[in-house]
Structure formats: C-alpha cells, structure tokens
Short mmCIF file of C-alpha atoms in Angstrom, two decimals:
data_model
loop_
_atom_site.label_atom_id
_atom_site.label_comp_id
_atom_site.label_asym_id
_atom_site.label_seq_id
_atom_site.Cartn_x
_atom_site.Cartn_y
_atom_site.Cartn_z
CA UNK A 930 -8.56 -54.78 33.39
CA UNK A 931 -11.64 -55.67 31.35
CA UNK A 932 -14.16 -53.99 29.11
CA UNK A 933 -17.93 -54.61 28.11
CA UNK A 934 -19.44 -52.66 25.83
CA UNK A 935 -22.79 -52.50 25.97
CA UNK A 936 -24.26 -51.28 22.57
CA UNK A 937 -28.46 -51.18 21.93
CA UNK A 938 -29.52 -52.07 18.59
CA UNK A 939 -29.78 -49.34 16.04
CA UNK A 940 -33.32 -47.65 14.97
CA UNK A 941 -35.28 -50.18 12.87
CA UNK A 942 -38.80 -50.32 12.09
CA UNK A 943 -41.77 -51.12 13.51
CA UNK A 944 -42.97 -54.94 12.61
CA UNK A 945 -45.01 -54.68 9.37
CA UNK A 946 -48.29 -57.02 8.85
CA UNK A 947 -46.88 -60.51 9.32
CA UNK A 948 -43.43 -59.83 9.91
CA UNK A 949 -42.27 -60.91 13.95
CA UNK A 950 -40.70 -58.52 16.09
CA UNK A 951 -37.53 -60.75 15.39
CA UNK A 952 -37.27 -59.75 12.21
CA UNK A 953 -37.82 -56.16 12.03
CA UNK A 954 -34.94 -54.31 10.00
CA UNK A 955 -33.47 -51.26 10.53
CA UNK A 956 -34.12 -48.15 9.35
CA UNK A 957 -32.13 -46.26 7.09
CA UNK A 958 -30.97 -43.59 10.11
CA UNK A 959 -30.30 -47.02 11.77
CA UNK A 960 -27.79 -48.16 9.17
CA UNK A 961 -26.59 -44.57 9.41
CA UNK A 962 -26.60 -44.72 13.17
CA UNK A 963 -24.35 -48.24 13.19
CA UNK A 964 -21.85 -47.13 11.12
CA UNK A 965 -21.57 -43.89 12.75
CA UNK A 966 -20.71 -45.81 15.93
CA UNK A 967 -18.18 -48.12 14.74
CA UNK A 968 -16.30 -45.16 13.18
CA UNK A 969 -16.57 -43.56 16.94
CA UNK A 970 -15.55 -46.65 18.27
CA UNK A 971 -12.89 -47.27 16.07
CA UNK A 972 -11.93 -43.78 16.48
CA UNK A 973 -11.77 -43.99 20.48
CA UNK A 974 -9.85 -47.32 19.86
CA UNK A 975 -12.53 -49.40 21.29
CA UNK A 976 -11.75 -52.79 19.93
CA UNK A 977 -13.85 -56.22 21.59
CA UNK A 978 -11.79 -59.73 21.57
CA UNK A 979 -15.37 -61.02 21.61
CA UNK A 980 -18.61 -59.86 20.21
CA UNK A 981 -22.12 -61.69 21.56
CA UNK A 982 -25.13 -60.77 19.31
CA UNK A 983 -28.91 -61.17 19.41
CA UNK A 984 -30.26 -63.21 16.28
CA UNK A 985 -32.77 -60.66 15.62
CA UNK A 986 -32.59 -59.17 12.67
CA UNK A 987 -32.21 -55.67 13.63
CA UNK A 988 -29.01 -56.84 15.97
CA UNK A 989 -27.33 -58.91 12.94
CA UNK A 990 -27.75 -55.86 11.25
CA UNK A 991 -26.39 -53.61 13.27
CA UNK A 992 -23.72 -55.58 13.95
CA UNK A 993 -23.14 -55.63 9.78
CA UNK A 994 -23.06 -51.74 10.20
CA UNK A 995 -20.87 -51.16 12.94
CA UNK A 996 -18.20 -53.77 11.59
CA UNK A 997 -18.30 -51.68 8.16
CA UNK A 998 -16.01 -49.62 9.98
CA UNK A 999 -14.63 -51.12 13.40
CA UNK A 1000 -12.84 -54.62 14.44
CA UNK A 1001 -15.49 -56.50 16.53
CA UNK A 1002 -13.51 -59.31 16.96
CA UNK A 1003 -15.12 -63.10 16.93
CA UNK A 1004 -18.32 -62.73 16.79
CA UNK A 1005 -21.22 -65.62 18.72
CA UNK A 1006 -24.54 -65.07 17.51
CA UNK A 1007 -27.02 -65.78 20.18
CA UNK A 1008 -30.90 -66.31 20.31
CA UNK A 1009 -30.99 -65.82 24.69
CA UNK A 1010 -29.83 -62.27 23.86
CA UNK A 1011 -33.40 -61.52 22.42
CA UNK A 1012 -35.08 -63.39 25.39
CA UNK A 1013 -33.19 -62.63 29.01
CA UNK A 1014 -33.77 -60.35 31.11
CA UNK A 1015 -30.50 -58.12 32.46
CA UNK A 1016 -29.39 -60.60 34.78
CA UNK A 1017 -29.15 -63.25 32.30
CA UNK A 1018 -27.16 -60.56 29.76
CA UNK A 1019 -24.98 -60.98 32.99
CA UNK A 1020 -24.75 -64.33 33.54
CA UNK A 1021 -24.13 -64.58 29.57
CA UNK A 1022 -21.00 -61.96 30.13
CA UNK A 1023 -19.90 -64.12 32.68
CA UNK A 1024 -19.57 -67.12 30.40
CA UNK A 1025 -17.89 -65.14 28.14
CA UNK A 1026 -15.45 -63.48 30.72
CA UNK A 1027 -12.39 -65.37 29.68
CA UNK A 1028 -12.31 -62.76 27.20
CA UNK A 1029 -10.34 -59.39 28.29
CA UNK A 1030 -13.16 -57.03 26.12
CA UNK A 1031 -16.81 -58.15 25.12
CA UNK A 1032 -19.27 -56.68 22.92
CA UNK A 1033 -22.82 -57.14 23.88
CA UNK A 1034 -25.23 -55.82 20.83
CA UNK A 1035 -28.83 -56.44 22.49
CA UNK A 1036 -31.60 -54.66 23.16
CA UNK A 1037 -33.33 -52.61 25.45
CA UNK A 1038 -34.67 -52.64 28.52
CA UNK A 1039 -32.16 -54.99 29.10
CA UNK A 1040 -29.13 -53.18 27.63
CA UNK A 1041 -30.45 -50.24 30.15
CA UNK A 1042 -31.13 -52.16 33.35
CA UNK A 1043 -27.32 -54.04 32.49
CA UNK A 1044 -25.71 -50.91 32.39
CA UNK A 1045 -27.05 -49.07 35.44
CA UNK A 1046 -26.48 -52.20 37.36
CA UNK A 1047 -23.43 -52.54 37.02
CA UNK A 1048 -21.64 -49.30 36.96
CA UNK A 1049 -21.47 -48.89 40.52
CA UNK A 1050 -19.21 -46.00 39.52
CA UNK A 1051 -18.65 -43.96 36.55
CA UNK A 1052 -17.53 -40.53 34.38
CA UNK A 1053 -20.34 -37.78 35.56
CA UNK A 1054 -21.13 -36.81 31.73
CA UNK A 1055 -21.35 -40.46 31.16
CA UNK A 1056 -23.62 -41.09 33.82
CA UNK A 1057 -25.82 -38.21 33.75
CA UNK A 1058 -26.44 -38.83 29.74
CA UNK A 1059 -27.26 -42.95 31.48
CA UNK A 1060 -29.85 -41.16 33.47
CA UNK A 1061 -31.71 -40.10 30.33
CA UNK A 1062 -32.11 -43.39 29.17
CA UNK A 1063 -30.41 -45.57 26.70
CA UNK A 1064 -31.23 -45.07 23.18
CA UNK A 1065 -30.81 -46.80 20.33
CA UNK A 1066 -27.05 -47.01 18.99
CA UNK A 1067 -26.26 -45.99 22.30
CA UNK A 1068 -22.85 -47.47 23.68
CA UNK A 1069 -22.17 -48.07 27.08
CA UNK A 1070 -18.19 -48.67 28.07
CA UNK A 1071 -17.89 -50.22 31.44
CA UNK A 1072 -14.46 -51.00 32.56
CA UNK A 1073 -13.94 -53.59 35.57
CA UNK A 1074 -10.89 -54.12 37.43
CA UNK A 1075 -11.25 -57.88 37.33
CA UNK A 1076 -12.27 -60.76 35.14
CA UNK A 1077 -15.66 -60.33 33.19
CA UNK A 1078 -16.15 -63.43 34.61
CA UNK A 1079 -16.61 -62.23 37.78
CA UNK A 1080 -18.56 -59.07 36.60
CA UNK A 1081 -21.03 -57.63 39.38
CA UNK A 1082 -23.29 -55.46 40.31
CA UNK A 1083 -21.81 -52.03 40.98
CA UNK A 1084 -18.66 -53.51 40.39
CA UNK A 1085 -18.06 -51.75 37.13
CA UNK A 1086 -16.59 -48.51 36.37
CA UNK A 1087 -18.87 -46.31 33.57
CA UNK A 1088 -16.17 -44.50 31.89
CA UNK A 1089 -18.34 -43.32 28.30
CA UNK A 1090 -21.65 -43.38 27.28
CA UNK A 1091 -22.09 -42.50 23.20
CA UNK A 1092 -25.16 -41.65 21.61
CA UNK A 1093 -25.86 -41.39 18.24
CA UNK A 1094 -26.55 -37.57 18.84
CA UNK A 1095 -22.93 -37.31 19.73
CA UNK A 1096 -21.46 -38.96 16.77
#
C-alpha cells in the first residue's frame, strides 16, 4: 500500500514591487500554518520516504516549517513543480513511485485538480471538506493499493483532508 500526500504551500505574501512570484515568502500565519501541520502530521504518524518540493520560495519554506516538527524524509527539490499542470504533478509521482510514501509540497490549482483526480474514492468528511476547495496548508492523504508508480486517476483512496482550520 502507498501514500501521497498532497500538501499546498502555506499563506505567503503577495509579490512586492520587483520581487517574482517565485520568490514570494510566507507570511507569518504561514510559518504558523507549516508548523502546525507537521505537528498534525507527525501526530497522525504521517511520515513520507520521499519528499518532492517546488523551488519557490514559499514551498522551500514551507517545507523548512513543516520539518521543524515532522520527518519528511529525503527531500528532491524541483523547479517543474512550480510549472506543470496536475497531470505532470502525476507523471512526476510516477517517477518517484518506487518510493512506498511521497510528499508533494506544490501549489495550487494543481495540488487541487491532483487530488480530486485521483481519489476516485475517499472518507465522506474528507471529501466533502475537498469539495470546498484546497487551501493553503491544506493536506491531502491519498492511499493507493498499488505502486505510486502506477498511480491513476480515480485509482486512489482519499482517506484525510487537513486544513489549517483544523489544526
């Protein structure tokens, strides 16, 4: 059995005069907002063999917060995770699928369309907070019965769906 965690970026800024949208920080509720997740995943015993991060700024951070408290395992730092579209977060997964758990700390719509894609199936409270859309620091668990590398469409199984509002 496999896992992907799907986390969204935490809350970070908008781009000041100058600065790319690559490089936007986070916030200080975003720092907050990391760390509050790793504890809950931590807590829940969610533990990646394999983290894949977006070089942006506000991913690396994130990624600083949420291992302030949490084992993320190895960790790849990747610049496609800032510029595919959901089917390439899944053909990126795929690559990756030797791995029994992966962490995927992107962004969004991606992170969204990835999620609802693929859990053909899922926990009702999971799905129905899914439905509402996919905020930042939110954390999508998606269990498959397989290899990642042979994650599909509707093949996975949604089993929780954090928020920062429930952390």
């Amino acid at each position: 059995m496999a896992k992907l965690y799907l986390l969204r970026h935490a809350k970070a800024g908008w781009a000041l005069p100058g600065v790319r949208d690559f490089d936007r920080p986070l916030e200080a509720s975003g720092m907050e907002d990391a760390s509050a997740t790793g504890t809950a995943m931590r807590a829940c015993g969610f533990i990646p063999d394999l983290t894949l991060c977006s070089n942006a700024r506000r991913a690396k951070e994130t990624l600083e917060g949420l291992a302030a408290h949490a084992d993320t395992g190895r960790v790849v730092f990747l610049d496609t995770l800032y510029t595919e579209d959901a089917a390439g977060y899944l053909d990126i997964i795929r690559e990756h699928g030797k791995h029994g758990s992966v962490l995927v700390i992107g962004h969004n719509p991606m992170m969204e369309d990835l999620a609802a894609a693929v859990s053909g199936n899922g926990e009702e409270s999971a799905r129905d907070i899914l439905n509402y859309g996919f905020p930042t620091s939110g954390l999508a668990v998606v269990r498959f019965e397989g290899s990642l590398a042979k994650a599909a469409t509707g093949a996975g199984y949604l089993e929780a769906f954090l928020t920062p509002s429930d952390l």
